[in-house]
Structures are given as structure tokens and as C-alpha cells.
Coordinates of C-alpha atoms and ligand atoms in Angstrom, one line a residue:
X1083 CA 23.6 -125.0 94.4
X1084 CA 23.5 -127.9 92.1
X1085 CA 22.0 -131.4 92.5
X1086 CA 23.4 -134.9 92.0
X1087 CA 21.2 -137.7 90.7
X1088 CA 21.4 -141.1 92.4
X1089 CA 19.9 -144.2 90.8
X1090 CA 19.8 -147.9 91.7
X1091 CA 18.3 -150.5 89.3
X1092 CA 16.5 -153.8 89.6
X1093 CA 16.2 -156.0 86.6
X1094 CA 14.0 -159.1 86.2
X1095 CA 15.2 -161.3 83.3
X1096 CA 13.3 -164.4 82.2
X1097 CA 15.7 -167.3 81.9
X1098 CA 15.4 -169.1 78.5
X1099 CA 14.3 -172.5 79.7
X1100 CA 11.7 -174.7 78.0
X1101 CA 10.0 -175.6 81.3
X1102 CA 9.1 -173.7 84.4
X1103 CA 11.3 -173.4 87.5
X1104 CA 9.5 -175.8 89.8
X1105 CA 7.4 -178.0 87.5
X1106 CA 7.5 -179.4 84.0
X1107 CA 5.0 -177.0 82.4
X1108 CA 6.0 -175.2 79.2
X1109 CA 7.2 -171.6 79.4
X1110 CA 5.9 -171.0 75.8
X1111 CA 4.4 -167.6 75.2
X1112 CA 1.1 -167.0 73.5
X1113 CA -0.6 -170.3 74.3
X1114 CA -4.3 -170.5 75.3
X1115 CA -4.7 -169.0 78.8
X1116 CA -4.0 -171.5 81.6
X1117 CA -3.0 -174.2 79.1
X1118 CA 0.5 -174.5 80.6
X1119 CA -0.4 -175.2 84.2
X1120 CA -0.3 -178.1 86.7
X1121 CA -1.1 -178.6 90.4
X1122 CA 2.3 -177.2 91.3
X1123 CA 2.1 -173.9 89.5
X1124 CA -1.6 -173.6 90.2
X1125 CA -0.6 -173.7 93.9
X1126 CA -2.9 -176.7 94.7
X1127 CA -2.6 -178.2 98.2
X1128 CA -0.1 -181.0 98.4
X1129 CA 1.8 -180.2 95.2
X1130 CA 5.5 -179.9 95.7
X1131 CA 8.1 -177.9 93.8
X1132 CA 11.2 -179.6 92.2
X1133 CA 14.0 -177.3 91.0
X1134 CA 14.7 -177.3 87.3
X1135 CA 18.5 -177.9 86.8
X1136 CA 18.6 -175.8 83.6
X1137 CA 17.5 -172.8 85.6
X1138 CA 20.7 -173.2 87.7
X1139 CA 22.8 -173.5 84.6
X1140 CA 21.4 -170.4 82.9
X1141 CA 21.4 -168.5 86.2
X1142 CA 25.1 -169.3 86.5
X1143 CA 25.7 -168.2 82.9
X1144 CA 23.9 -164.9 83.7
X1145 CA 26.0 -164.4 86.8
X1146 CA 29.3 -165.1 85.2
X1147 CA 28.5 -162.9 82.2
X1148 CA 28.0 -160.0 84.7
X1149 CA 31.2 -160.8 86.6
X1150 CA 29.4 -162.0 89.8
X1151 CA 30.5 -164.5 92.4
X1152 CA 28.3 -167.6 92.6
X1153 CA 27.6 -168.7 96.1
X1154 CA 28.2 -172.3 97.0
X1155 CA 25.0 -172.4 99.0
X1156 CA 21.8 -170.5 98.5
X1157 CA 18.4 -170.7 100.0
X1158 CA 14.9 -170.4 98.5
X1159 CA 12.5 -168.3 100.6
X1160 CA 8.8 -167.6 100.6
X1161 CA 7.9 -164.0 99.9
X1162 CA 4.4 -163.7 101.2
X1163 CA 1.7 -161.5 99.7
X1164 CA -1.8 -161.9 98.6
X1165 CA -2.7 -161.1 95.0
X1166 CA -5.0 -162.9 92.5
X1167 CA -2.2 -163.8 90.1
X1168 CA -0.3 -165.5 92.9
X1169 CA -2.2 -168.7 93.7
X1170 CA 0.0 -170.0 96.5
X1171 CA -0.2 -166.7 98.4
X1172 CA 3.6 -166.5 98.3
X1173 CA 6.3 -166.3 95.6
X1174 CA 9.3 -168.6 95.9
X1175 CA 12.3 -166.3 95.7
X1176 CA 15.6 -166.0 97.5
X1177 CA 16.3 -163.6 100.4
X1178 CA 19.3 -163.4 102.7
X1179 CA 21.2 -166.1 100.9
X1180 CA 20.9 -165.4 97.2
X1181 CA 22.3 -167.4 94.3
X1182 CA 25.0 -164.9 93.5
X1183 CA 26.3 -161.6 94.9
X1184 CA 29.0 -159.0 95.0
X1185 CA 29.8 -158.1 91.4
X1186 CA 31.8 -155.2 90.0
X1187 CA 30.7 -154.7 86.4
X1188 CA 32.5 -152.3 84.1
X1189 CA 30.3 -150.7 81.5
X1190 CA 31.0 -148.1 78.9
X1191 CA 28.8 -145.0 79.2
X1192 CA 28.4 -141.6 77.7
X1193 CA 26.2 -138.6 78.2
X1194 CA 24.2 -137.6 75.1
X1195 CA 24.0 -134.2 73.4
X1196 CA 20.7 -132.5 72.5
X1197 CA 20.3 -134.6 69.4
X1198 CA 20.8 -137.8 71.4
X1199 CA 24.3 -138.6 70.1
X1200 CA 26.8 -140.0 72.6
X1201 CA 29.5 -137.5 73.6
X1202 CA 32.5 -139.1 75.2
X1203 CA 32.5 -142.8 76.0
X1204 CA 34.1 -143.6 79.4
X1205 CA 34.3 -146.7 81.6
X1206 CA 32.3 -146.8 84.8
X1207 CA 32.1 -149.5 87.4
X1208 CA 28.7 -150.5 88.8
X1209 CA 28.5 -152.6 91.9
X1210 CA 26.0 -155.4 91.6
X1211 CA 24.5 -156.3 94.9
X1212 CA 22.9 -159.6 94.0
X1213 CA 21.4 -161.9 91.5
X1214 CA 18.8 -164.3 92.8
X1215 CA 16.5 -166.9 91.3
X1216 CA 12.7 -166.8 91.6
X1217 CA 9.5 -167.6 90.0
X1218 CA 7.3 -165.2 88.0
X1219 CA 3.6 -164.6 89.0
X1220 CA 0.6 -165.0 86.6
X1221 CA -1.1 -162.3 84.8
X1222 CA -4.4 -160.4 85.5
X1223 CA -6.3 -159.5 82.3
X1224 CA -9.0 -156.9 82.4
X1225 CA -11.6 -156.4 79.8
X1226 CA -14.5 -154.1 79.2
X1227 CA -15.3 -150.7 80.8
X1228 CA -14.9 -150.0 84.5
X1229 CA -18.3 -149.9 86.3
X1230 CA -20.1 -151.0 83.2
X1231 CA -19.2 -154.5 82.1
X1232 CA -15.8 -155.0 83.5
X1233 CA -14.4 -158.6 83.6
X1234 CA -11.1 -159.7 85.1
X1235 CA -9.4 -162.9 84.2
X1236 CA -6.4 -164.7 85.5
X1237 CA -3.9 -166.4 83.2
X1238 CA -1.4 -168.6 85.1
X1239 CA 0.7 -169.6 82.1
X1240 CA 3.4 -167.2 83.3
X1241 CA 3.2 -168.4 87.0
X1242 CA 6.4 -170.3 87.7
X1243 CA 8.4 -169.1 84.8
X1244 CA 12.0 -168.7 86.0
X1245 CA 13.5 -165.2 86.6
X1246 CA 16.8 -163.9 87.6
X1247 CA 16.5 -160.7 89.6
X1248 CA 19.6 -158.5 89.3
X1249 CA 19.9 -155.6 91.8
X1250 CA 22.6 -152.9 91.8
X1251 CA 23.9 -150.5 94.4
X1252 CA 22.8 -146.9 94.0
X1253 CA 25.8 -146.2 91.7
X1254 CA 24.3 -144.5 88.7
X1255 CA 24.7 -140.7 88.6
X1256 CA 22.7 -140.0 85.4
X1257 CA 19.9 -141.4 83.4
X1258 CA 22.3 -142.2 80.6
X1259 CA 24.5 -144.3 82.9
X1260 CA 21.4 -146.3 83.8
X1261 CA 20.5 -146.6 80.1
X1262 CA 23.9 -147.8 79.1
X1263 CA 23.9 -150.3 82.0
X1264 CA 20.6 -151.9 81.0
X1265 CA 21.7 -152.2 77.4
X1266 CA 25.0 -153.8 78.7
X1267 CA 23.1 -156.3 80.8
X1268 CA 20.6 -157.1 78.0
X1269 CA 23.4 -157.8 75.6
X1270 CA 25.4 -159.9 78.1
X1271 CA 22.4 -162.1 78.9
X1272 CA 21.5 -162.6 75.2
X1273 CA 25.2 -163.2 74.4
X1274 CA 25.5 -166.2 76.7
X1275 CA 22.0 -167.5 75.9
X1276 CA 20.7 -166.9 79.5
X1277 CA 17.7 -164.8 78.4
X1278 CA 16.2 -163.3 75.3
X1279 CA 16.2 -160.1 77.4
X1280 CA 13.6 -158.4 75.1
X1281 CA 11.8 -155.6 77.0
X1282 CA 9.1 -155.3 74.4
X1283 CA 8.2 -159.0 74.9
X1284 CA 8.3 -158.4 78.7
X1285 CA 11.0 -161.0 79.2
X1286 CA 13.2 -158.3 80.7
X1287 CA 11.6 -155.8 83.1
X1288 CA 13.3 -153.0 84.8
X1289 CA 12.6 -150.8 87.9
X1290 CA 14.5 -147.7 88.7
X1291 CA 15.0 -146.2 92.2
X1292 CA 15.7 -142.5 91.9
X1293 CA 16.7 -139.8 94.3
X1294 CA 18.6 -136.5 94.3
X1295 CA 21.0 -134.9 96.8
X1296 CA 23.0 -131.7 96.9
X1297 CA 26.4 -132.0 95.4
X1298 CA 28.9 -132.8 98.2
X1299 CA 26.2 -134.2 100.4
X1300 CA 26.9 -137.8 101.6
X1301 CA 23.5 -138.8 102.7
X1302 CA 21.2 -140.1 100.0
X1303 CA 17.9 -138.4 99.4
X1304 CA 14.4 -139.9 99.6
X1305 CA 14.0 -142.4 96.8
X1306 CA 11.1 -143.1 94.5
X1307 CA 10.7 -146.4 92.7
X1308 CA 9.6 -146.2 89.1
X1309 CA 7.8 -149.1 87.4
X1310 CA 6.1 -149.8 84.1
X1311 CA 9.2 -148.9 82.1
X1312 CA 8.5 -150.7 78.8
X1313 CA 11.7 -149.8 77.0
X1314 CA 15.2 -148.6 77.9
X1315 CA 14.4 -145.2 76.3
X1316 CA 11.3 -144.9 78.4
X1317 CA 13.3 -145.7 81.5
X1318 CA 15.8 -143.0 80.7
X1319 CA 13.0 -140.5 80.1
X1320 CA 11.1 -141.5 83.3
X1321 CA 14.3 -140.9 85.3
X1322 CA 14.8 -137.5 83.8
X1323 CA 11.2 -136.6 84.5
X1324 CA 11.5 -137.8 88.1
X1325 CA 14.8 -136.0 88.7
X1326 CA 13.3 -132.7 87.5
X1327 CA 10.3 -133.3 89.7
X1328 CA 12.4 -134.0 92.8
X1329 CA 14.5 -130.9 92.3
X1330 CA 11.4 -128.7 91.8
X1331 CA 9.8 -130.0 95.0
X1332 CA 13.0 -129.6 97.1
X1333 CA 13.9 -126.2 95.8
X1334 CA 10.4 -124.9 96.6
X1335 CA 10.9 -126.1 100.2
X1336 CA 8.7 -129.2 99.8
X1337 CA 9.4 -132.8 100.9
X1338 CA 9.4 -136.0 99.0
X1339 CA 7.6 -139.1 100.0
X1340 CA 9.0 -142.6 99.5
X1341 CA 6.6 -144.1 97.0
X1342 CA 6.2 -146.3 93.9
X1343 CA 5.3 -144.4 90.7
X1344 CA 4.2 -145.6 87.3
X1345 CA 5.5 -144.2 84.1
X1346 CA 2.8 -143.2 81.6
X1347 CA 4.4 -143.1 78.2
X1348 CA 1.6 -141.3 76.5
X1349 CA 1.4 -138.5 79.0
X1350 CA 5.2 -138.7 79.4
X1351 CA 5.0 -138.4 83.2
X1352 CA 5.1 -140.5 86.4
X1353 CA 2.1 -141.1 88.7
X1354 CA 1.8 -142.4 92.2
X1355 CA 1.0 -146.1 92.5
X1356 CA 1.5 -146.6 96.2
X1357 CA 3.1 -144.9 99.1
X1358 CA 5.6 -146.4 101.6
X1359 CA 2.7 -146.9 104.1
X1360 CA 1.1 -149.3 101.7
X1361 CA 4.4 -151.2 101.3
X1362 CA 4.2 -154.9 101.9
X1363 CA 5.8 -156.8 104.8
X1364 CA 6.7 -159.9 103.0
X1365 CA 7.5 -162.0 106.1
X1366 CA 10.2 -164.0 104.3
X1367 CA 11.1 -167.4 105.6
X1368 CA 13.0 -170.4 104.1
X1369 CA 11.0 -172.5 101.7
X1370 CA 10.5 -175.8 103.6
X1371 CA 9.7 -177.8 100.5
X1372 CA 13.1 -177.2 98.9
X1373 CA 16.6 -178.2 99.8
X1374 CA 19.3 -175.5 100.0
X1375 CA 20.8 -175.1 96.5
X1376 CA 24.4 -176.3 96.5
X1377 CA 26.6 -175.3 93.6
X1378 CA 30.0 -176.9 93.4
X1379 CA 33.2 -175.1 92.1
X1380 CA 33.3 -177.8 89.4
X1381 CA 29.9 -176.9 88.2
X1382 CA 30.7 -173.2 88.0
X1383 CA 34.0 -174.1 86.1
X1384 CA 32.1 -176.3 83.7
X1385 CA 29.6 -173.5 83.0
X1386 CA 32.4 -171.0 82.6
X1387 CA 34.2 -173.2 80.1
X1388 CA 31.1 -173.8 78.0
X1389 CA 30.5 -170.0 77.6
X1390 CA 31.5 -168.0 74.6
X1391 CA 34.1 -165.3 74.8
X1392 CA 32.3 -162.3 76.5
X1393 CA 31.5 -159.1 74.5
X1394 CA 33.9 -156.8 76.4
X1395 CA 36.8 -159.3 76.1
X1396 CA 36.1 -159.6 72.4
X1397 CA 35.9 -155.9 71.9
X1398 CA 39.4 -155.5 73.5
X1399 CA 40.7 -158.3 71.4
X1400 CA 39.3 -156.8 68.2
X1401 CA 41.2 -153.6 69.0
X1402 CA 44.5 -155.4 69.7
X1403 CA 44.4 -158.2 67.1
X1404 CA 42.8 -156.3 64.2
X1405 CA 43.8 -152.7 65.0
X1406 CA 40.2 -151.5 65.1
X1407 CA 39.2 -148.2 66.7
X1408 CA 37.1 -148.3 69.8
X1409 CA 34.0 -147.2 67.9
X1410 CA 34.5 -149.9 65.2
X1411 CA 35.2 -152.7 67.8
X1412 CA 32.3 -151.7 70.0
X1413 CA 29.8 -151.6 67.2
X1414 CA 30.9 -155.0 65.9
X1415 CA 30.4 -156.6 69.4
X1416 CA 26.9 -155.0 69.8
X1417 CA 25.5 -158.5 68.9
X1418 CA 27.2 -161.9 69.0
X1419 CA 26.0 -162.8 65.5
X1420 CA 27.6 -159.6 64.1
X1421 CA 30.9 -160.2 65.9
X1422 CA 31.0 -163.8 64.5
X1423 CA 30.1 -162.4 61.0
X1424 CA 32.9 -159.9 61.2
X1425 CA 35.6 -162.4 62.1
X1426 CA 34.5 -164.8 59.4
X1427 CA 34.4 -162.0 56.8
X1428 CA 37.8 -160.6 57.8
X1429 CA 39.4 -164.0 57.6
X1430 CA 38.0 -164.3 54.0
X1431 CA 39.2 -160.8 53.0
X1432 CA 42.6 -160.8 54.7
X1433 CA 42.0 -157.2 55.5
X1434 CA 40.3 -156.8 58.9
X1435 CA 40.2 -153.0 58.9
X1436 CA 38.7 -152.6 55.5
X1437 CA 36.2 -155.4 56.4
X1438 CA 35.2 -153.5 59.5
X1439 CA 34.5 -150.4 57.4
X1440 CA 32.5 -152.2 54.8
X1441 CA 30.3 -153.9 57.5
X1442 CA 29.8 -150.7 59.5
X1443 CA 29.0 -148.4 56.6
X1444 CA 27.5 -150.6 53.8
X1445 CA 26.3 -153.9 55.2
X1446 CA 24.7 -152.7 58.4
X1447 CA 22.7 -150.1 56.4
X1448 CA 21.3 -152.8 54.2
X1449 CA 20.6 -155.1 57.2
X1450 CA 18.9 -152.4 59.1
X1451 CA 16.8 -151.3 56.1
X1452 CA 15.6 -154.9 55.9
X1453 CA 15.3 -155.4 59.6
X1454 CA 17.7 -158.4 59.5
X1455 CA 20.4 -159.5 61.9
X1456 CA 23.9 -160.4 60.7
X1457 CA 23.0 -164.1 61.2
X1458 CA 20.2 -163.7 58.5
X1459 CA 22.3 -161.7 56.1
X1460 CA 21.7 -162.8 52.4
X1461 CA 25.4 -161.9 51.9
X1462 CA 27.5 -164.5 53.6
X1463 CA 30.6 -163.4 55.5
X1464 CA 32.7 -165.3 53.0
X1465 CA 31.2 -163.4 50.1
X1466 CA 31.6 -160.0 51.8
X1467 CA 35.3 -161.0 52.4
X1468 CA 35.6 -161.8 48.7
X1469 CA 34.2 -158.4 47.7
X1470 CA 36.6 -156.6 50.0
X1471 CA 39.4 -158.6 48.3
X1472 CA 38.3 -157.6 44.8
X1473 CA 38.6 -154.0 45.8
X1474 CA 41.9 -154.5 47.6
X1475 CA 43.3 -156.1 44.5
X1476 CA 42.2 -153.2 42.4
X1477 CA 39.9 -155.4 40.3
X1478 CA 36.9 -153.0 40.9
X1479 CA 36.8 -149.6 42.5
X1480 CA 35.4 -148.9 45.9
X1481 CA 32.5 -147.1 44.3
X1482 CA 31.7 -150.1 42.1
X1483 CA 32.0 -152.2 45.2
X1484 CA 29.1 -150.4 46.9
X1485 CA 26.8 -151.1 43.9
X1486 CA 28.0 -154.7 43.8
X1487 CA 27.2 -155.1 47.5
X1488 CA 23.6 -153.8 47.0
X1489 CA 23.2 -156.3 44.1
X1490 CA 24.6 -159.1 46.2
X1491 CA 22.2 -158.2 48.9
X1492 CA 19.2 -158.3 46.5
X1493 CA 20.1 -161.4 44.5
X1494 CA 22.3 -163.4 46.9
X1495 CA 24.8 -163.9 44.1
X1496 CA 28.6 -164.0 44.8
X1497 CA 30.6 -160.8 44.2
X1498 CA 32.6 -162.3 41.3
X1499 CA 29.4 -163.3 39.4
X1500 CA 28.0 -159.8 39.6
X1501 CA 31.3 -158.3 38.5
X1502 CA 31.4 -160.6 35.5
X1503 CA 27.7 -160.2 34.6
X1504 CA 27.9 -156.4 34.7
X1505 CA 31.2 -156.3 33.0
X1506 CA 32.6 -154.3 35.8
X1507 CA 36.3 -153.7 35.7
X1508 CA 38.4 -151.0 37.2
X1509 CA 40.5 -149.2 34.6
X1510 CA 44.1 -149.0 35.7
X1511 CA 45.5 -148.8 32.2
X1512 CA 47.6 -145.6 32.1
X1513 CA 47.0 -145.1 28.4
X1514 CA 43.2 -145.0 28.8
X1515 CA 43.5 -142.8 31.9
X1516 CA 45.9 -140.4 30.2
X1517 CA 43.4 -140.0 27.4
X1518 CA 40.6 -139.2 29.8
X1519 CA 42.9 -136.7 31.6
X1520 CA 43.6 -134.9 28.3
X1521 CA 39.9 -134.5 27.5
X1522 CA 39.1 -133.2 31.0
X1523 CA 41.9 -130.7 30.9
X1524 CA 40.9 -129.5 27.4
X1525 CA 37.3 -129.1 28.6
X1526 CA 38.2 -127.0 31.7
X1527 CA 40.7 -124.3 30.7
X1528 CA 39.6 -121.8 33.4
X1529 CA 40.1 -124.3 36.2
X1530 CA 43.5 -125.2 34.7
X1531 CA 44.6 -121.6 34.7
X1532 CA 43.4 -121.2 38.3
X1533 CA 45.2 -124.3 39.4
X1534 CA 48.4 -123.3 37.8
X1535 CA 48.2 -119.9 39.4
X1536 CA 48.2 -121.5 42.9
X1537 CA 44.6 -122.8 43.6
X1538 CA 45.8 -126.3 44.6
X1539 CA 42.5 -127.3 46.0
X1540 CA 41.4 -127.7 42.3
X1541 CA 43.4 -130.9 42.1
X1542 CA 40.5 -132.7 43.7
X1543 CA 38.2 -131.2 41.1
X1544 CA 40.3 -132.8 38.3
X1545 CA 40.4 -136.2 40.0
X1546 CA 36.7 -136.1 40.3
X1547 CA 36.1 -135.1 36.7
X1548 CA 38.4 -137.9 35.4
X1549 CA 36.6 -140.5 37.5
X1550 CA 33.3 -139.2 36.4
X1551 CA 34.4 -139.3 32.7
X1552 CA 35.3 -143.0 33.3
X1553 CA 31.8 -143.7 34.7
X1554 CA 33.4 -144.5 38.0
X1555 CA 35.7 -147.2 36.5
X1556 CA 39.0 -145.4 36.7
X1557 CA 41.3 -146.5 39.5
X1558 CA 41.6 -143.4 41.8
X1559 CA 45.2 -144.2 42.7
X1560 CA 46.3 -144.3 39.1
X1561 CA 44.3 -141.2 38.3
X1562 CA 46.0 -139.3 41.1
X1563 CA 49.5 -140.3 40.0
X1564 CA 49.0 -139.5 36.3
X1565 CA 47.2 -136.2 37.0
X1566 CA 50.0 -135.1 39.3
X1567 CA 52.6 -136.0 36.6
X1568 CA 50.6 -134.1 34.0
X1569 CA 49.7 -131.0 35.9
X1570 CA 53.0 -130.3 37.7
Ligands
ADP389 P1 14.0 -151.3 99.6 O1 14.3 -151.8 100.9 O2 13.1 -150.1 99.5 O3 13.7 -152.3 98.6 P2 16.8 -151.4 99.0 O4 17.8 -150.9 99.9 O5 16.6 -152.9 99.0 O6 15.5 -150.7 99.1 O7 17.2 -151.0 97.5 C1 16.5 -151.2 96.4 C2 17.1 -150.6 95.2 O8 17.1 -149.2 95.4 C3 18.6 -150.9 95.0 O9 18.8 -151.0 93.6 C4 19.3 -149.7 95.6 O10 20.6 -149.5 95.0 C5 18.4 -148.6 95.3 N1 18.5 -147.5 96.3 C6 18.5 -147.6 97.6 N2 18.6 -146.3 98.1 C7 18.5 -145.4 97.1 C8 18.5 -144.0 97.0 N3 18.5 -143.2 98.1 N4 18.4 -143.5 95.8 C9 18.4 -144.2 94.7 N5 18.4 -145.6 94.7 C10 18.5 -146.2 95.9
ZN390 ZN1 3.1 -176.3 86.3
MG391 MG1 14.9 -154.4 98.8

């Protein structure tokens, strides 16, 4: 009998504010330990929290980008636990009245083949349970060897940095669905400027709850929570590892325990961190030092109006307005700067489909090789558009265009300048092309005989030879026409 995977995800995203959520300290990363602290984020007696308005605005952007409803009233609550990096002895979070709840997020997802390539993209709706606002804890830093000269330090620069916690229902049925969801959320948050959402920098952290059940069974199985997932790919692998482990235990008649496990990306396995018995009872209660957070309809409307067009809306529009395929459109909206680049370039070229092609095949390769985003491209969208236009107008060939683009990328010069400097012109002159055709035919009598006796595929051979003889300058369209006239 086969098994079904069930996954629910919890994401913590750092909101991109300059100052912390309840005090004026900087959120800057990489400063001297404890440089960015004050009585409030150190948890000193008598210090009071004051909510940072920018957190509410970015939280609202995040919620709207994920299609969530924003509650008119939410309540901050104390989540009590004792840990060295939590000086107050509690974290200010939200509990039964969160900032935002009840979302239905449509993502695009695909299973992957053995080589990791997506198979068939399909839409899937994920229910988002809630998005709440909270503060981050500090960091414990350990140095030296255990039992020899081990020192532990506490850095509270991160204490009080604003987070949005985003929790889903257990709606994922495969590790790839979870993978595609996290990427979707990351892009959405970056797109609207709510968070940098970079897992490597730790400003987006993800926990996966995983269980399995027999296909057809309604009741969920025992879940395990996975932590320490440092990239989306590691999360996907950790889930796969965990699912296989669950199935093995259950099929050999064993039982699973509800526990938290850590992913070890060197050993490529998960290990127990703590069991359910060690789980905290947080004794939540409303934070007495903060008012309920009231968010008006007008505020939500203002935030909504200030937001850029969202990626999925833009993808659909690219399909309808420019006739792009799903694959083209979705790649072009993978980042906001790329989507902006595309629209500017296609306006300059007057040929949206060709522009999409040039960006996807040629420009992105150069950008990736140089580790640049579209916003930092040495070739401006206007110049890429001009290049596409030169090819469209038959001034240079597509093949020449590729070399020109590489040169534009290297030198930053406009397409027209490079074309002039290198004396590039596409030969469309029928007299010149006819002469080339004559010499190619004369040099290949066997192929000619075979072609005439019915091997029509050889037509392509002749086209290729003529273009080669012209050093890539012959206009392929004219070559085709003249060859056909000559041979038939
Ligand atoms: P807990 O009380 O242990 O925190 P919650 O019900 O709050 O559990 O859910 C936490 C996360 O775990 C949510 O993302 C939820 O979708 C997911 N989850 C709950 N039950 C399961 C399960 N049986 N299998 C997988 N994920 C689950
Ligand atoms: Zn502070
Ligand atoms: Mg919970």
C-alpha cells in the first residue's frame, strides 16, 4: 500500500526596517556585538516597548503580497520561555489574535525528474493559516572546544529585530510543492520590499512539519518538525529524508514520536533535537505594555495602492499582452528587476517576443556568468531593444547579433557603434548571394546529385554552406529563397 506525504510550513521573514520593532536601535547586520542595543531590547526593568509604524506597513505589504486578509485588530502577546538570548524571559509575539490570517495562495508547482528538471507545471492552492508580527531573539555564540576551553557569548544585536511569521495549513503533498512555495513566498516578499528574504543571510528561516499517512486515510500521521534548514534545497532534501524514514519505521511495525529534528547538511540526515515531552508551555498572555494594534481599512487601501503589480498578475499580463509562453513569462517575472528590464527593452525593440527570447537565451547567460542581476546589467534595456531592432530590420544577422551582444556586455558600447566599428552588415544583396550559391554548388557535386535524386534534407546543408561561405553575413531568408529558386 502506498503512502502520502503531508507537510505544513512555518516561515520567519525579517522585515526590512532600519530600526527594531519596539525600540529605535539599528537592525544593521555585522556591527560589533551588542553595539545596537538599548534598555528596551536588553530587557532592562522599567523599559517600555513602542511599536515601530514601519513594521506595520511592511507587515501589511507582506500580507497583501500573499493574498491574506489583514485583521482590523490584533493583539501582541508574551510568549514565555527562558533562554540566554532572550533577556526579558519572554518574546513579544502574537497569539490568538494575529495581524493577518486566512489566505488562499495559488502557487505554480512541478515535480522534478531524476536530473532535477521540472516536469509539468500546475497551479496549487495553499491555505495560509496566519501571518503574525513578532520580535527576534539574540544570538548565542560558542567558541573553543567543548570541555576544554569553551566560551559562550551573547550578542543581542538581533534581539528585537522585526519578523513576520507565516504559517500554512498542512497542504503540501510533496517536498517539491514545499520547495516551490518557499520560493514563491521569497520572491513575493522581495518583490514588494517587505523582506530581503535571503536564506543564506538568515533573514528568511523555514521550519517544515512532516508526516505520512496511507493513501485514502483521512487522519494525519504523527508529525516531526524539521529545523536548521539553511536553503530551500536543503529543506527539500530534509523532507525527502524524513519521509523515507517515516515510511521505513511504519512499514517495519514501529511507531513515530512527535519531535523536533535538526537537518545536518554534511551528513545529509536529520537528528533528534527534542521530543514532545520537552516541548515548552509558553503560557501566552496579552502584552500589558502595548495597546491592541488597530489597522484601518484606509491604511490597508493606502498600502495596497502603493504596491507594485504583483508577480503572478504580471506573469498573466505578459502572456496576454505580449503573447509570451508560460515558460517565457514566468522566467521574466522571477525577479522584479528582470520584469522591469524586459518591459523597457521590449518597448524599445517593438518586438516583445523576440526580446523575450534574447533576454532568456543570451542576456541571462551573460548576467549569470557575471553574477549580476538585470538591474546591474552593463547593457541597458534600451540598448538591448536597439539590438533586437537591428536584427529585425535585417541590418545584421541573428548570429552576428549574438557576438554583438557579448561585445556590448564587455564594453558597454551601444549596438550601433559595435556594428559600425566591426563593419558588420548583413548581406541581402541577391547578386552577392547568388555568386556564393554558385560556388557552393560547384564545390559539392555529390550532395547536389543526392539532393536532386530526392534527399531533400540536404537543402539545409546547402543553406549552411552558403552562410558559412559568407562568414555568417548572408541573410538566411534571402539565402533560402535564392537557393530554392536555383535548386528546384
Ligand atoms: P503545534 O501545536 O505542534 O505547533 P500546529 O497545529 O500549530 O502544531 O501546526 C504547526 C505546523 O504544523 C503548521 O504549519 C501545520 O500546518 C503543520 N502540521 C500540523 N499537523 C501536521 C501533520 N500531521 N503533518 C504535517 N504538518 C502538520
Ligand atoms: Zn534597542
Ligand atoms: Mg503551533
